[in-house]
Each structure stands twice: as structure tokens, then as C-alpha cells.
Coordinates of C-alpha atoms in Angstrom, one line a residue:
X270 CA 8.2 57.1 -151.3
X271 CA 10.8 55.7 -148.6
X272 CA 8.4 56.1 -145.8
X273 CA 5.7 54.2 -147.6
X274 CA 8.1 51.4 -149.0
X275 CA 9.4 50.9 -145.4
X276 CA 5.9 51.1 -143.6
X277 CA 4.0 47.9 -142.7
X278 CA 2.2 46.7 -145.7
X279 CA 3.4 49.7 -147.5
X280 CA 0.4 52.0 -146.4
X281 CA 0.0 54.8 -144.0
X282 CA -2.8 57.0 -142.9
X283 CA -2.7 60.5 -144.3
X284 CA -2.5 61.9 -141.0
X285 CA 0.4 59.8 -139.8
X286 CA 2.4 60.5 -143.2
X287 CA 1.7 64.2 -143.0
X288 CA 2.9 64.4 -139.5
X289 CA 6.1 62.5 -140.4
X290 CA 6.8 64.5 -143.5
X291 CA 6.3 68.1 -141.8
X292 CA 7.3 67.1 -138.2
X293 CA 6.7 69.8 -135.8
X294 CA 4.2 71.6 -138.1
X295 CA 0.6 72.1 -137.0
X296 CA -1.5 69.3 -138.3
X297 CA -3.8 71.6 -140.4
X298 CA -0.7 72.9 -142.2
X299 CA 0.9 69.5 -142.6
X300 CA -2.3 68.0 -144.0
X301 CA -2.7 70.9 -146.3
X302 CA 0.9 70.5 -147.6
X303 CA 0.3 66.6 -148.1
X304 CA -2.8 67.4 -150.2
X305 CA -0.8 69.6 -152.4
X306 CA 2.0 67.1 -152.8
X307 CA -0.4 64.3 -153.7
X308 CA -2.2 66.7 -156.2
X309 CA 1.2 67.4 -158.0
X310 CA 2.0 63.6 -157.9
X311 CA -1.3 62.8 -159.6
X312 CA -0.7 65.3 -162.2
X313 CA 2.5 64.0 -163.1
X314 CA 1.3 60.4 -163.1
X315 CA -1.4 61.4 -165.8
X316 CA 1.4 62.9 -168.0
X317 CA 3.6 59.7 -167.8
X318 CA 1.0 56.8 -167.4
X319 CA 3.0 55.5 -164.5
X320 CA 1.6 55.3 -161.1
X321 CA 3.5 56.3 -157.9
X322 CA 0.9 56.1 -155.1
X323 CA -2.2 54.2 -154.4
X324 CA -4.5 56.7 -152.9
X325 CA -7.7 56.5 -150.8
X326 CA -9.6 59.0 -149.0
X327 CA -7.8 58.0 -145.7
X328 CA -4.7 56.2 -146.8
X329 CA -1.6 56.6 -149.1
X330 CA 0.3 53.4 -150.1
X331 CA 2.5 51.6 -152.6
X332 CA 2.4 48.0 -154.0
X333 CA 3.6 45.9 -156.9
X334 CA 1.6 48.0 -159.4
X335 CA 3.3 51.3 -158.5
X336 CA 6.6 52.5 -160.0
X337 CA 9.5 50.8 -158.2
X338 CA 12.2 52.6 -156.4
X339 CA 15.7 51.4 -155.8
X340 CA 14.6 50.8 -152.2
X341 CA 11.5 48.8 -153.0
X342 CA 13.5 46.7 -155.4
X343 CA 16.2 46.1 -152.8
X344 CA 13.5 45.1 -150.2
X345 CA 11.9 42.7 -152.8
X346 CA 15.1 40.6 -153.0
X347 CA 14.8 37.6 -150.7
X348 CA 17.8 35.6 -151.8
X349 CA 20.9 36.0 -153.9
X350 CA 22.0 33.0 -155.9
X351 CA 23.9 34.1 -158.8
X352 CA 26.7 36.7 -160.0
X353 CA 24.0 38.8 -161.7
X354 CA 21.7 39.0 -158.6
X355 CA 24.7 39.8 -156.4
X356 CA 25.6 42.6 -158.7
X357 CA 22.0 43.9 -158.6
X358 CA 22.1 43.7 -154.7
X359 CA 25.2 45.9 -154.7
X360 CA 24.1 48.4 -157.1
X361 CA 20.7 48.9 -155.3
X362 CA 22.5 49.3 -151.8
X363 CA 24.6 52.3 -152.6
X364 CA 25.6 53.0 -149.1
X365 CA 23.8 54.6 -145.9
X366 CA 20.1 55.1 -146.5
X367 CA 19.3 58.6 -147.6
X368 CA 22.9 59.6 -146.6
X369 CA 22.6 63.1 -148.2
X370 CA 19.5 64.1 -145.8
X371 CA 20.3 65.5 -142.5
X372 CA 18.8 64.0 -139.2
X373 CA 16.3 66.8 -138.9
X374 CA 13.7 66.6 -136.1
X375 CA 13.8 64.1 -133.2
X376 CA 11.5 61.4 -134.7
X377 CA 13.0 61.8 -138.1
X378 CA 16.5 61.4 -136.7
X379 CA 15.6 58.3 -134.8
X380 CA 13.8 56.7 -137.8
X381 CA 16.6 57.4 -140.1
X382 CA 19.3 55.9 -137.7
X383 CA 17.1 52.9 -137.2
X384 CA 16.5 52.3 -141.0
X385 CA 20.1 52.8 -141.8
X386 CA 21.1 50.2 -139.4
X387 CA 18.5 47.7 -140.5
X388 CA 19.1 48.2 -144.2
X389 CA 22.9 47.9 -143.8
X390 CA 22.4 44.7 -141.8
X391 CA 20.1 43.3 -144.5
X392 CA 22.6 44.1 -147.2
X393 CA 25.4 42.3 -145.3
X394 CA 23.3 39.2 -144.6
X395 CA 22.2 38.9 -148.4
X396 CA 25.5 39.8 -149.8
X397 CA 27.3 37.1 -147.5
X398 CA 25.0 34.5 -149.0
X399 CA 25.4 35.7 -152.4
X400 CA 29.2 35.6 -152.6
X401 CA 29.0 31.7 -152.1
X402 CA 27.3 31.7 -155.5
X403 CA 29.6 34.0 -157.4
X404 CA 33.2 34.5 -158.4
X405 CA 35.4 36.8 -160.1
X406 CA 35.4 40.7 -160.0
X407 CA 31.8 40.9 -158.8
X408 CA 32.5 38.8 -155.8
X409 CA 35.6 40.6 -155.0
X410 CA 34.0 44.0 -155.2
X411 CA 31.2 42.9 -152.9
X412 CA 33.6 41.3 -150.5
X413 CA 35.5 44.7 -150.4
X414 CA 32.0 46.5 -149.8
X415 CA 31.3 43.9 -146.8
X416 CA 34.7 44.5 -145.2
X417 CA 33.8 48.3 -145.2
X418 CA 30.3 47.9 -144.0
X419 CA 30.9 45.3 -141.4
X420 CA 34.7 45.5 -140.5
X421 CA 34.5 43.4 -137.3
X422 CA 32.5 40.6 -138.7
X423 CA 34.1 37.2 -138.7
X424 CA 31.6 35.9 -141.2
X425 CA 32.9 38.5 -143.8
X426 CA 36.5 37.6 -143.0
X427 CA 35.6 33.8 -143.4
X428 CA 33.8 34.6 -146.8
X429 CA 37.0 36.5 -148.0
X430 CA 39.2 33.6 -146.9
X431 CA 37.0 31.0 -148.8
X432 CA 37.0 33.2 -152.1
X433 CA 40.8 33.1 -151.8
X434 CA 41.0 29.4 -151.1
X435 CA 43.0 28.4 -154.1
X436 CA 45.9 30.7 -152.9
X437 CA 47.1 29.9 -149.4
X438 CA 49.4 33.0 -149.1
X439 CA 46.3 35.3 -150.0
X440 CA 44.1 33.3 -147.4
X441 CA 46.8 34.1 -144.8
X442 CA 47.0 37.8 -145.9
X443 CA 43.1 38.1 -145.5
X444 CA 43.3 36.5 -142.1
X445 CA 46.3 38.7 -141.0
X446 CA 44.5 41.9 -142.0
X447 CA 41.3 41.1 -140.3
X448 CA 43.2 39.9 -137.2
X449 CA 45.3 43.1 -137.1
X450 CA 42.1 45.2 -137.4
X451 CA 40.5 43.4 -134.6
X452 CA 43.7 43.6 -132.4
X453 CA 44.4 47.4 -133.1
X454 CA 40.6 48.5 -132.9
X455 CA 39.1 46.3 -130.4
X456 CA 42.0 44.5 -128.8
X457 CA 40.6 41.1 -129.6
X458 CA 41.3 38.1 -131.8
X459 CA 39.3 36.2 -134.5
X460 CA 36.7 33.7 -133.5
X461 CA 37.7 30.0 -133.1
X462 CA 35.8 29.1 -136.4
X463 CA 37.9 31.7 -138.4
X464 CA 41.1 30.2 -136.9
X465 CA 40.0 26.6 -137.8
X466 CA 39.1 27.8 -141.4
X467 CA 42.8 29.3 -141.7
X468 CA 44.2 25.8 -140.6
X469 CA 41.9 24.0 -143.0
X470 CA 42.8 26.1 -146.0
X471 CA 46.6 26.7 -145.3
X472 CA 47.5 23.8 -143.2
X473 CA 49.1 26.1 -140.6
X474 CA 48.2 27.3 -137.2
X475 CA 47.8 31.0 -136.8
X476 CA 49.7 33.0 -134.1
X477 CA 47.5 34.1 -131.2
X478 CA 46.7 37.7 -131.5
X479 CA 47.3 39.6 -128.2
X480 CA 44.9 41.7 -126.6
X481 CA 46.2 45.3 -126.2
X482 CA 44.8 48.4 -124.3
X483 CA 46.6 51.6 -123.4
X484 CA 48.1 51.4 -120.0
X485 CA 45.6 52.6 -117.2
X486 CA 46.2 56.4 -116.4
X487 CA 46.2 58.0 -113.1
X488 CA 42.8 58.4 -111.2
X489 CA 41.6 61.9 -112.0
X490 CA 38.6 63.6 -113.2
X491 CA 37.4 63.3 -116.9
X492 CA 38.8 66.0 -119.1
X493 CA 36.3 68.8 -119.7
X494 CA 37.6 69.3 -123.1
X495 CA 36.1 66.1 -124.2
X496 CA 32.6 66.2 -122.8
X497 CA 29.9 69.0 -123.2
X498 CA 30.0 71.8 -120.9
X499 CA 26.8 73.1 -119.7
X500 CA 25.9 76.5 -118.2
X501 CA 22.8 76.7 -116.4
X502 CA 21.6 80.1 -115.5
X503 CA 19.2 80.6 -112.5
X504 CA 15.9 82.4 -113.2
X505 CA 16.4 86.1 -113.7
X506 CA 14.6 88.6 -111.3
X507 CA 10.8 88.0 -111.5
X508 CA 7.7 89.2 -110.0
X509 CA 7.3 86.2 -107.7
X510 CA 7.4 86.6 -104.0
X511 CA 10.9 86.4 -102.4
X512 CA 10.3 82.8 -100.7
X513 CA 9.2 81.5 -104.2
X514 CA 12.1 83.0 -105.9
X515 CA 14.5 81.3 -103.5
X516 CA 12.8 78.0 -104.0
X517 CA 13.1 78.6 -107.8
X518 CA 16.8 79.2 -107.3
X519 CA 17.1 76.0 -105.3
X520 CA 15.2 74.1 -107.9
X521 CA 17.8 75.2 -110.7
X522 CA 20.6 74.4 -108.4
X523 CA 19.3 70.8 -108.1
X524 CA 19.1 70.6 -111.8
X525 CA 22.7 71.5 -112.0
X526 CA 23.5 68.9 -109.4
X527 CA 21.3 66.3 -111.4
X528 CA 23.2 66.8 -114.5
X529 CA 26.5 66.9 -112.8
X530 CA 25.8 63.5 -111.2
X531 CA 25.4 61.9 -114.7
X532 CA 29.2 62.1 -115.2
X533 CA 28.8 62.9 -118.9
X534 CA 28.5 66.6 -118.6
X535 CA 30.6 69.3 -117.3
X536 CA 28.5 71.8 -115.6
X537 CA 29.5 75.2 -114.5
X538 CA 29.1 76.0 -110.7
X539 CA 26.0 77.8 -109.4
X540 CA 28.2 80.7 -108.2
X541 CA 29.3 81.6 -111.7
X542 CA 25.9 81.0 -113.1
X543 CA 24.3 83.3 -110.5
X544 CA 26.7 86.0 -111.4
X545 CA 25.8 85.9 -115.1
X546 CA 22.0 85.6 -114.4
X547 CA 20.9 89.2 -114.7
X548 CA 23.4 90.3 -117.3
X549 CA 23.7 89.8 -121.0
X550 CA 25.6 86.6 -121.9
X551 CA 29.3 87.7 -122.6
X552 CA 30.0 87.9 -126.3
X553 CA 32.7 85.5 -127.6
X554 CA 31.7 82.9 -125.2
X555 CA 34.9 83.5 -123.0
X556 CA 34.1 80.5 -120.6
X557 CA 34.0 77.9 -123.4
X558 CA 30.3 76.7 -122.7
X559 CA 28.8 74.4 -125.3
X560 CA 25.2 74.7 -124.1
X561 CA 23.3 77.4 -122.3
X562 CA 20.3 76.7 -120.1
X563 CA 18.0 79.6 -119.3
X564 CA 15.0 79.7 -117.0
X565 CA 12.3 82.1 -116.4
X566 CA 9.3 82.1 -113.8
X567 CA 6.0 83.5 -115.1
X568 CA 3.2 83.9 -112.4
X569 CA -0.3 83.1 -113.8
X570 CA -3.2 82.4 -111.5
X571 CA -3.8 79.9 -110.0
X572 CA -0.2 78.4 -110.7
X573 CA 3.2 79.4 -111.9
X574 CA 5.1 78.6 -115.1
X575 CA 8.7 77.8 -115.2
X576 CA 10.0 78.3 -118.7
X577 CA 13.2 76.3 -119.5
X578 CA 15.2 76.8 -122.8
X579 CA 18.4 74.8 -124.0
X580 CA 20.6 76.5 -126.6
X581 CA 23.6 75.2 -128.5
X582 CA 25.8 78.3 -128.4
X583 CA 28.0 77.4 -131.5
X584 CA 25.0 77.6 -133.6
X585 CA 22.5 79.6 -131.5
X586 CA 20.1 76.8 -132.2
X587 CA 17.3 76.4 -129.6
X588 CA 17.0 72.6 -128.9
X589 CA 14.5 72.5 -126.2
X590 CA 11.8 74.6 -124.9
X591 CA 9.9 73.4 -121.9
X592 CA 7.0 74.9 -119.8
X593 CA 6.3 73.4 -116.5
X594 CA 3.2 74.5 -114.5
X595 CA 3.1 74.2 -110.7
X596 CA 1.9 75.8 -107.5
X597 CA 4.3 77.2 -105.0
X598 CA 3.3 74.3 -102.7
X599 CA 4.2 71.9 -105.5
X600 CA 7.5 73.7 -105.6
X601 CA 8.2 73.5 -101.9
X602 CA 7.2 69.9 -101.6
X603 CA 8.6 68.3 -104.8
X604 CA 11.4 70.4 -106.0
X605 CA 13.8 67.4 -106.2
X606 CA 11.3 65.5 -108.4
X607 CA 10.9 68.6 -110.6
X608 CA 14.6 69.0 -110.9
X609 CA 15.1 65.3 -111.9
X610 CA 12.4 65.7 -114.6
X611 CA 13.9 68.8 -116.1
X612 CA 17.4 67.3 -115.8
X613 CA 16.3 64.2 -117.8
X614 CA 14.8 66.3 -120.6
X615 CA 18.0 68.6 -120.7
X616 CA 20.3 65.6 -120.7
X617 CA 18.2 63.9 -123.6
X618 CA 18.2 67.2 -125.7
X619 CA 22.0 67.4 -125.4
X620 CA 22.6 63.6 -126.1
X621 CA 20.3 64.0 -129.3
X622 CA 22.1 66.9 -130.6
X623 CA 25.7 65.5 -129.9
X624 CA 24.7 62.3 -131.9
X625 CA 23.2 64.5 -134.8
X626 CA 26.4 66.6 -135.0
X627 CA 28.4 63.6 -135.4
X628 CA 26.1 61.9 -138.0
X629 CA 26.0 64.9 -140.1
X630 CA 29.6 66.3 -139.8
X631 CA 31.7 63.1 -138.8
X632 CA 33.2 65.2 -136.1
X633 CA 33.1 63.1 -132.8
X634 CA 34.6 63.9 -129.5
X635 CA 34.9 61.4 -126.6
X636 CA 31.4 62.1 -125.5
X637 CA 29.8 61.3 -128.8
X638 CA 31.8 58.1 -129.2
X639 CA 30.6 57.1 -125.8
X640 CA 27.0 57.8 -126.8
X641 CA 27.2 55.8 -129.9
X642 CA 28.9 52.9 -128.2
X643 CA 26.0 53.0 -125.6
X644 CA 23.5 52.5 -128.4
X645 CA 25.3 49.5 -129.8
X646 CA 26.3 47.8 -126.6
X647 CA 22.6 46.8 -125.8
X648 CA 22.8 44.2 -128.6
X649 CA 23.7 40.5 -128.6
X650 CA 25.0 40.7 -132.1
X651 CA 28.7 40.1 -132.0
X652 CA 29.4 42.5 -134.9
X653 CA 27.4 45.4 -133.1
X654 CA 29.2 44.7 -129.9
X655 CA 32.5 45.1 -131.7
X656 CA 31.4 48.3 -133.0
X657 CA 30.5 49.4 -129.5
X658 CA 34.0 48.5 -128.4
X659 CA 35.5 50.5 -131.1
X660 CA 33.6 53.7 -130.2
X661 CA 34.5 53.2 -126.3
X662 CA 38.3 52.7 -127.2
X663 CA 38.0 55.9 -129.5
X664 CA 36.4 57.8 -126.6
X665 CA 39.1 56.6 -124.2
X666 CA 42.0 57.6 -126.8
X667 CA 40.4 61.2 -126.8
X668 CA 39.8 61.4 -123.0
X669 CA 41.9 58.7 -121.1
X670 CA 40.1 59.2 -117.7
X671 CA 36.4 59.2 -119.0
X672 CA 35.0 56.8 -116.3
X673 CA 31.8 56.1 -118.0
X674 CA 33.5 55.0 -121.5
X675 CA 35.9 52.8 -119.4
X676 CA 33.0 51.0 -117.6
X677 CA 31.2 50.4 -120.9
X678 CA 34.3 49.1 -122.6
X679 CA 34.4 46.7 -119.8
X680 CA 30.8 45.9 -120.4
X681 CA 31.3 45.2 -124.1
X682 CA 34.2 42.9 -123.5
X683 CA 31.9 41.0 -121.1
X684 CA 29.0 40.7 -123.6
X685 CA 31.4 39.7 -126.3
X686 CA 32.9 37.0 -124.0
X687 CA 29.3 35.6 -123.5
X688 CA 28.7 35.5 -127.1
X689 CA 31.8 33.9 -128.1
X690 CA 31.5 31.3 -125.5
X691 CA 35.1 30.4 -125.3
X692 CA 37.3 30.0 -122.2
X693 CA 39.5 33.3 -122.5
X694 CA 40.1 34.2 -118.8
X695 CA 42.4 36.9 -119.8
X696 CA 39.5 38.9 -121.5
X697 CA 37.4 38.6 -118.3
X698 CA 40.3 39.8 -116.2
X699 CA 40.8 42.7 -118.6
X700 CA 37.0 43.6 -118.2
X701 CA 37.4 43.4 -114.4
X702 CA 40.4 45.7 -114.5
X703 CA 38.9 48.2 -116.7
X704 CA 35.7 48.2 -114.6
X705 CA 37.7 48.7 -111.3
X706 CA 39.6 51.6 -113.0
X707 CA 36.2 53.1 -113.7
X708 CA 35.1 53.0 -110.1
X709 CA 38.5 54.3 -108.8
X710 CA 37.9 57.2 -111.3
X711 CA 34.2 57.8 -110.2
X712 CA 33.3 55.7 -107.1
X713 CA 29.9 57.2 -107.0
X714 CA 28.9 56.1 -110.5
X715 CA 26.7 52.9 -110.3
X716 CA 27.8 51.7 -113.8
X717 CA 31.5 51.1 -112.8
X718 CA 30.2 48.8 -109.9
X719 CA 27.8 47.1 -112.2
X720 CA 30.5 46.1 -114.6
X721 CA 32.8 44.9 -111.9
X722 CA 29.9 42.7 -110.9
X723 CA 29.1 41.8 -114.3
X724 CA 32.6 40.6 -115.3
X725 CA 33.1 38.9 -111.8
X726 CA 30.2 36.6 -112.6
X727 CA 32.0 35.3 -115.5
X728 CA 35.1 34.9 -113.6
X729 CA 33.3 32.6 -111.2
X730 CA 33.5 35.0 -108.2
X731 CA 29.7 34.9 -107.8
X732 CA 29.3 36.2 -104.1
X733 CA 31.8 39.0 -104.7
X734 CA 29.9 39.9 -107.9
X735 CA 26.7 40.0 -106.2
X736 CA 28.4 42.5 -103.6
X737 CA 29.5 44.7 -106.3
X738 CA 26.0 44.6 -108.0
X739 CA 24.3 45.4 -104.8
X740 CA 26.5 48.5 -104.3
X741 CA 25.5 49.5 -107.9
X742 CA 21.8 49.2 -107.1
X743 CA 22.3 51.2 -103.9
X744 CA 23.8 54.0 -106.0
X745 CA 21.4 53.7 -108.9
X746 CA 18.2 52.4 -107.2
X747 CA 15.9 53.3 -110.2
X748 CA 18.5 52.5 -113.0
X749 CA 16.7 49.7 -115.1
X750 CA 20.3 48.5 -116.5
X751 CA 21.7 48.4 -113.0
X752 CA 18.7 46.4 -111.6
X753 CA 18.7 44.1 -114.5
X754 CA 22.4 43.3 -113.9
X755 CA 21.7 42.9 -110.2
X756 CA 18.8 40.4 -110.9
X757 CA 21.1 38.5 -113.2
X758 CA 23.7 38.3 -110.5
X759 CA 21.2 37.0 -108.0
X760 CA 20.2 34.3 -110.4
X761 CA 23.8 33.0 -110.7
X762 CA 24.0 33.0 -106.7
X763 CA 20.9 31.0 -106.5
X764 CA 18.6 33.6 -105.1
X765 CA 16.0 33.0 -107.7
X766 CA 12.8 34.5 -105.8
X767 CA 14.7 37.7 -105.3
X768 CA 15.9 37.8 -108.7
X769 CA 12.5 37.6 -110.0
X770 CA 11.5 40.7 -108.0
X771 CA 14.4 42.8 -109.2
X772 CA 14.1 41.8 -112.8
X773 CA 10.3 42.5 -112.8
X774 CA 11.3 45.8 -111.5
X775 CA 14.0 46.4 -114.2
X776 CA 11.3 45.3 -116.9
X777 CA 8.8 47.8 -115.5
X778 CA 11.4 50.6 -115.9
X779 CA 12.3 49.5 -119.4
X780 CA 9.3 47.6 -120.9
X781 CA 10.7 47.6 -124.4
X782 CA 13.8 45.9 -123.2
X783 CA 16.9 44.8 -125.0
X784 CA 17.4 41.1 -125.7
X785 CA 19.7 40.5 -122.6
X786 CA 16.9 41.5 -120.3
X787 CA 14.5 38.8 -121.7
X788 CA 17.3 36.3 -121.6
X789 CA 18.0 36.8 -118.0
X790 CA 14.3 37.0 -117.2
X791 CA 13.6 33.7 -119.1
X792 CA 16.5 32.1 -117.0
X793 CA 14.7 33.0 -113.7
X794 CA 11.4 31.5 -115.2
X795 CA 13.4 28.3 -116.1
X796 CA 14.9 27.9 -112.6
X797 CA 11.5 28.5 -111.0
X798 CA 10.3 25.5 -113.2
X799 CA 8.0 27.8 -115.1
X800 CA 9.1 26.5 -118.5
X801 CA 6.2 27.9 -120.6
X802 CA 6.8 31.4 -119.2
X803 CA 10.5 30.9 -120.0
X804 CA 9.7 30.1 -123.7
X805 CA 7.4 33.0 -124.0
X806 CA 9.9 35.3 -122.5
X807 CA 12.6 34.2 -124.7
X808 CA 10.3 34.7 -127.6
X809 CA 10.5 38.4 -127.1
X810 CA 14.1 38.4 -128.1
X811 CA 14.8 40.1 -131.5
X812 CA 17.8 37.9 -132.0
X813 CA 17.4 34.5 -130.6
X814 CA 20.5 32.9 -132.0
X815 CA 22.8 33.8 -129.2
X816 CA 20.6 32.2 -126.7
X817 CA 20.0 29.0 -128.9
X818 CA 21.7 26.7 -126.3
X819 CA 19.5 28.1 -123.4
X820 CA 16.2 27.9 -125.6
X821 CA 17.2 24.2 -126.5
X822 CA 16.9 23.4 -122.8
X823 CA 13.9 25.5 -122.2
X824 CA 12.0 23.7 -125.1
X825 CA 13.3 20.2 -123.9
X826 CA 11.9 20.8 -120.5
X827 CA 8.6 22.0 -122.1
X828 CA 8.6 18.6 -124.0
X829 CA 8.9 20.3 -127.4
X830 CA 11.8 18.1 -128.4
X831 CA 11.8 18.9 -132.0
X832 CA 12.1 22.6 -131.4
X833 CA 14.9 21.8 -128.7
X834 CA 16.9 19.9 -131.3
X835 CA 16.5 22.7 -133.9
X836 CA 17.9 25.2 -131.3
X837 CA 20.6 22.6 -130.3
X838 CA 21.7 22.3 -133.9
X839 CA 21.8 26.1 -134.3
X840 CA 24.2 26.5 -131.4
X841 CA 26.4 23.4 -132.4
X842 CA 26.7 25.1 -135.8
X843 CA 28.6 27.8 -134.2
X844 CA 30.3 25.7 -131.5
X845 CA 30.8 22.3 -133.1
X846 CA 33.2 21.1 -130.3
X847 CA 30.9 22.0 -127.5
X848 CA 30.6 19.4 -124.6
X849 CA 28.8 19.8 -121.3
X850 CA 32.1 19.3 -119.6
X851 CA 33.2 22.6 -121.2
X852 CA 30.4 24.8 -119.9
X853 CA 31.7 28.0 -118.7
X854 CA 29.0 29.9 -117.0
X855 CA 29.0 29.7 -113.2
X856 CA 25.8 28.8 -111.3
X857 CA 25.3 27.4 -107.9
X858 CA 25.3 23.4 -107.9
X859 CA 21.6 23.1 -107.7
X860 CA 20.9 25.6 -110.6
X861 CA 23.7 24.2 -112.7
X862 CA 22.3 20.5 -112.5
X863 CA 18.9 21.9 -113.3
X864 CA 20.3 23.5 -116.3
X865 CA 22.3 20.5 -117.4
X866 CA 19.1 18.5 -117.1
X867 CA 17.5 20.7 -119.7
X868 CA 20.6 20.5 -121.9
X869 CA 20.8 16.7 -121.8
X870 CA 17.1 16.5 -122.7
X871 CA 17.9 18.6 -125.7
X872 CA 20.6 16.0 -126.7
X873 CA 23.8 17.8 -125.6
X874 CA 26.5 15.5 -124.3

């Protein structure tokens, strides 16, 4: 029922539903299982006079005439305007969606993660609106729930402060608890609006919370105790001709080097791997490998098959089984590309497994916190960015010299600075320092150089920033995230035509891009004078709120003054004291004046 209640129009084809419910099973078997399930449901319906499913020869669905579930009742709530509706909302949302169900297969795991996040965010939004219309124990219980569901959300802290407005001491206590949580977990302070509310409710000025980060540690390799250790065995003896066997060994060596370059795996050296290739894997796993990759060549005219298997040694679970067909000529001419393709599949398999282990057991090492943070840091939602910061900081507590986590913590701080839009130079300096530490730890990783450049832009050192971003692009010429940041840097430098080319390549590599890509791409359209394209590109953003000021300028230049005024008001509601003289983000004079023209037309002063 959950699949149908969450489906568009609450309808799915029989084939799609069967494939999702019995993921990985042959289509014939899955369709037969679905027919059996529907038959049992129809028999139950006849005995109860209730309807669970709307059944057609080709589809299954649910609507307002079918038996409601807690999920469908939750999804039906559009607003919360009383204590009774707030209580109902809290009862219907009991916590993580299908929390007692493991992630299962790959598509199911992804779907569960997405739905859990979306439903949690929906609860937070509705509950925040609802506590304004309720008081007493119901409101207090919901505010406590909100603090658990969104621990770094200033809106939740402000709602709790407003609920305690008749007791200035309690208002101060709520603020202090929230400020301490932000400081300890994220090294940050509450938003200016939260500080202003504290002054309004208590007639006092809060002490500034200080940013704290553990002292940087000496440059050294990441601890292999905190990241997955992968043993890649070369192909065992096979009937292939000797030259082809040697090429096969070279291919597997290149896969080893490919994973090693990712900096998020510890890969055993080929010498050890070759020594183990033609003998049984030692009992007891004396070398401490987490994952085992085995390879086998199987000749079959007119080509050759390479069979790759990935196994998690702790559970003996086979996570991946790939078969690649090629001719000896392909192997000779394209073994680097083949190695890259195999390496990517192996890396994805390991990452999915590490995330699944965390979500089902709660046991997270530094690498898993890093992966979870990387999921969140793509957002332009302040609460989600702060969740990413928390993951990266936990990763660094477990492995102080984990260079990728240090670089991504720098990124999270820079994105947070962008979203807060307030002049806190110490935050950007901290991001620069973290990113430089990451490049010292791993000078060949493009992400460290990317984050140095990213933060330097906000510090106003545009030319130096672009040099760092150019270095990142040279180290990662096919990384969409690196190219996106390089294109954004070129925009700030005033090289608009080159920025357009670079961002087009980034979007080609990441066609379902995060919001920041579209924001940067729309900025280039704006500076090229193509305001219609800028508006269309910004329209691809899932969360347009953080870009409201920019969109106001775009729509003003388009002549859509009503829409420009609407987005201006959205921005000023979050930043009521903003004046053009306070604008923080550096551009070259020509682009800055061009942008200010749009802002003035939109009504900013």
C-alpha cells in the first residue's frame, strides 16, 4: 500500500509494482506473485466489505474510496491549524518511514532513503506551522519531536522560544541549548534571526558562540582502520594465451590503482594479491580485508568473458557479479577504460553496502559518515547542510587525517556561509584552512583544490580561487562537481563565455544536477543577457528559496516585475536588514553592476 500511496496519482502498472515488490526476481515469477497477492486481498475484501485496492487489468491503485492507511491520512493533511490536527499529525508520523524494514535491494534501498527524508521534511514543515496554533502539552510534545527530527534547524529553535515567550529564563535556556548543540556538533552559531528573537523576548543580547574545530593534525595518510580495505585478486590461471593472461593481470592492476586513487578505500598491493590468487583464501581473514574482489577469464568464441565478483567478507554476501565481454584486441587497446568502468562499479557496490550497514545497524565508521555527508552536502537547505557538517565532523573525530572528509567539511561551511548570507569572515577563513589541510594530506585529490578555490571566492580572492579551481579541473577533468565549481569560479572572474562552456560540460556529466548547478548556470545566462534562459534554468531548482534574491533580479530584467517583487519579499523576509551596500559575493565590477541593475529594478535599495 505504501508504494501505491506514494506513487504519482496513487496508481502503478502491474509490471512496475511486481518488479518493485520482488526486485531481482524474473518478471514471470514476480507477476505471478503479484497475482497471488491481489487474489488474497480481494478475498479479504469480500469478507470485510472494505476496499483496499482499485484493480484494473493493467493497473493497481488506491483513492479516497479505498481503506485509508496512516500514510495516506498523513499525506492528506495539507495544513495544521489546531491542537487536535497537530496531535493527529504527530500520531500519524511515528518516526522513520518503514523503520522496521531493511533496505533490501539497491532500488528499494534508494527509494526508502528518499521517502524517509521527504516524509520527515514534510512532518517538520507541517508541525512547525501547527505549533503556532496550539499550546499546552500537545505543542510541547511536538516541539520536542521537532528538536529530535531537525536538531540543527533554527526555525525549530525559534518556535520553541516563542512557545516559552512568557518565561524569559526559559527562552534563554532554549536558546542556550540550541546554541550549544550547534557549537559542539557543527562549530557554528544560531542565525541572526534567532539572535534577534532572543533580544526581543528577553531584552538581552546573547553572547556570540565561538566556532570550534579540533586542532589540525600532522599531514599523514588516512588511517586504514577507518575506511574499507579491499583485496583485489588477479585472475587465477586460465586457458587464455599467455599474452592475453598478462593483459588481464594488467587490467586488474589498473582496477586496483583506480580504486586507490579514489582516496576512500585502502587497497591491498598487487604483490600480496598475486601471492593469494592461486590458493584458497586464508581462514580467519588474517589480513583484515573488508571486501574481496575475484576475477576469472572465460574464453568463448568469438570473444572473452571477464567475470568479476565483489564479496563482503564479514557476511560472505556477494554484492556484485559483473560479466564483461571483449576481444583480446579490445583488452589491448582499451584496458584503461575497461579498468575505469570496473572500478566505478566496484566502488558503487562498496558505497551502497557501507550506507546500508549504517542504516540497518547504526554502526558507522568514518567512511560511512563521509558518504552520508556527501549525500546531504548537495542540498541548498540549511538544515540538511548542517546535517552534512555533523557527519563530516564525526568522520574526522574517528579519523583525523581523512582528507576527503576534511575537504567536504570545508565545502559544507562554504555552502552554509552562502545560504546564511552574513559577513562572517572567520567562517570562510576556517573553510580555507580546512581545504588547504586536505590538499596537504592528499595533493593529488582534486576535491581539496576545489574547496580551496570555492572558499577563496567568498573571501574575495577571485584570481587565486580560479587558479586553485583550474588545478582541480586538471586533476579531475571528468568530474562534474569539479567542473561545476570551476565554471562558477570563472563566472566570478568575469570569464563568462568560458564559464558557459565549462558548466555545459558539467551539466552533460550530471544531467539530473543538484540545485547549485542550476543556480550557477542561470547566473551565466544572466550575465550573457539571456534572461529568459536564466529564468528557465533557475526553474529547475527544487528549492528556489535560497536563490530568491537572484531570481528577483532575473525576473526584473525579464520585465516580470510582479514575480520579481514576490521573490524580493521572500528574500527580505529572511534578511530584513539587507541593503545593496551590504552585498557580500565578489564579482568583477562589470558583472557586479549588471547584477545590481537587476536588483534595483526588483526594488532592492
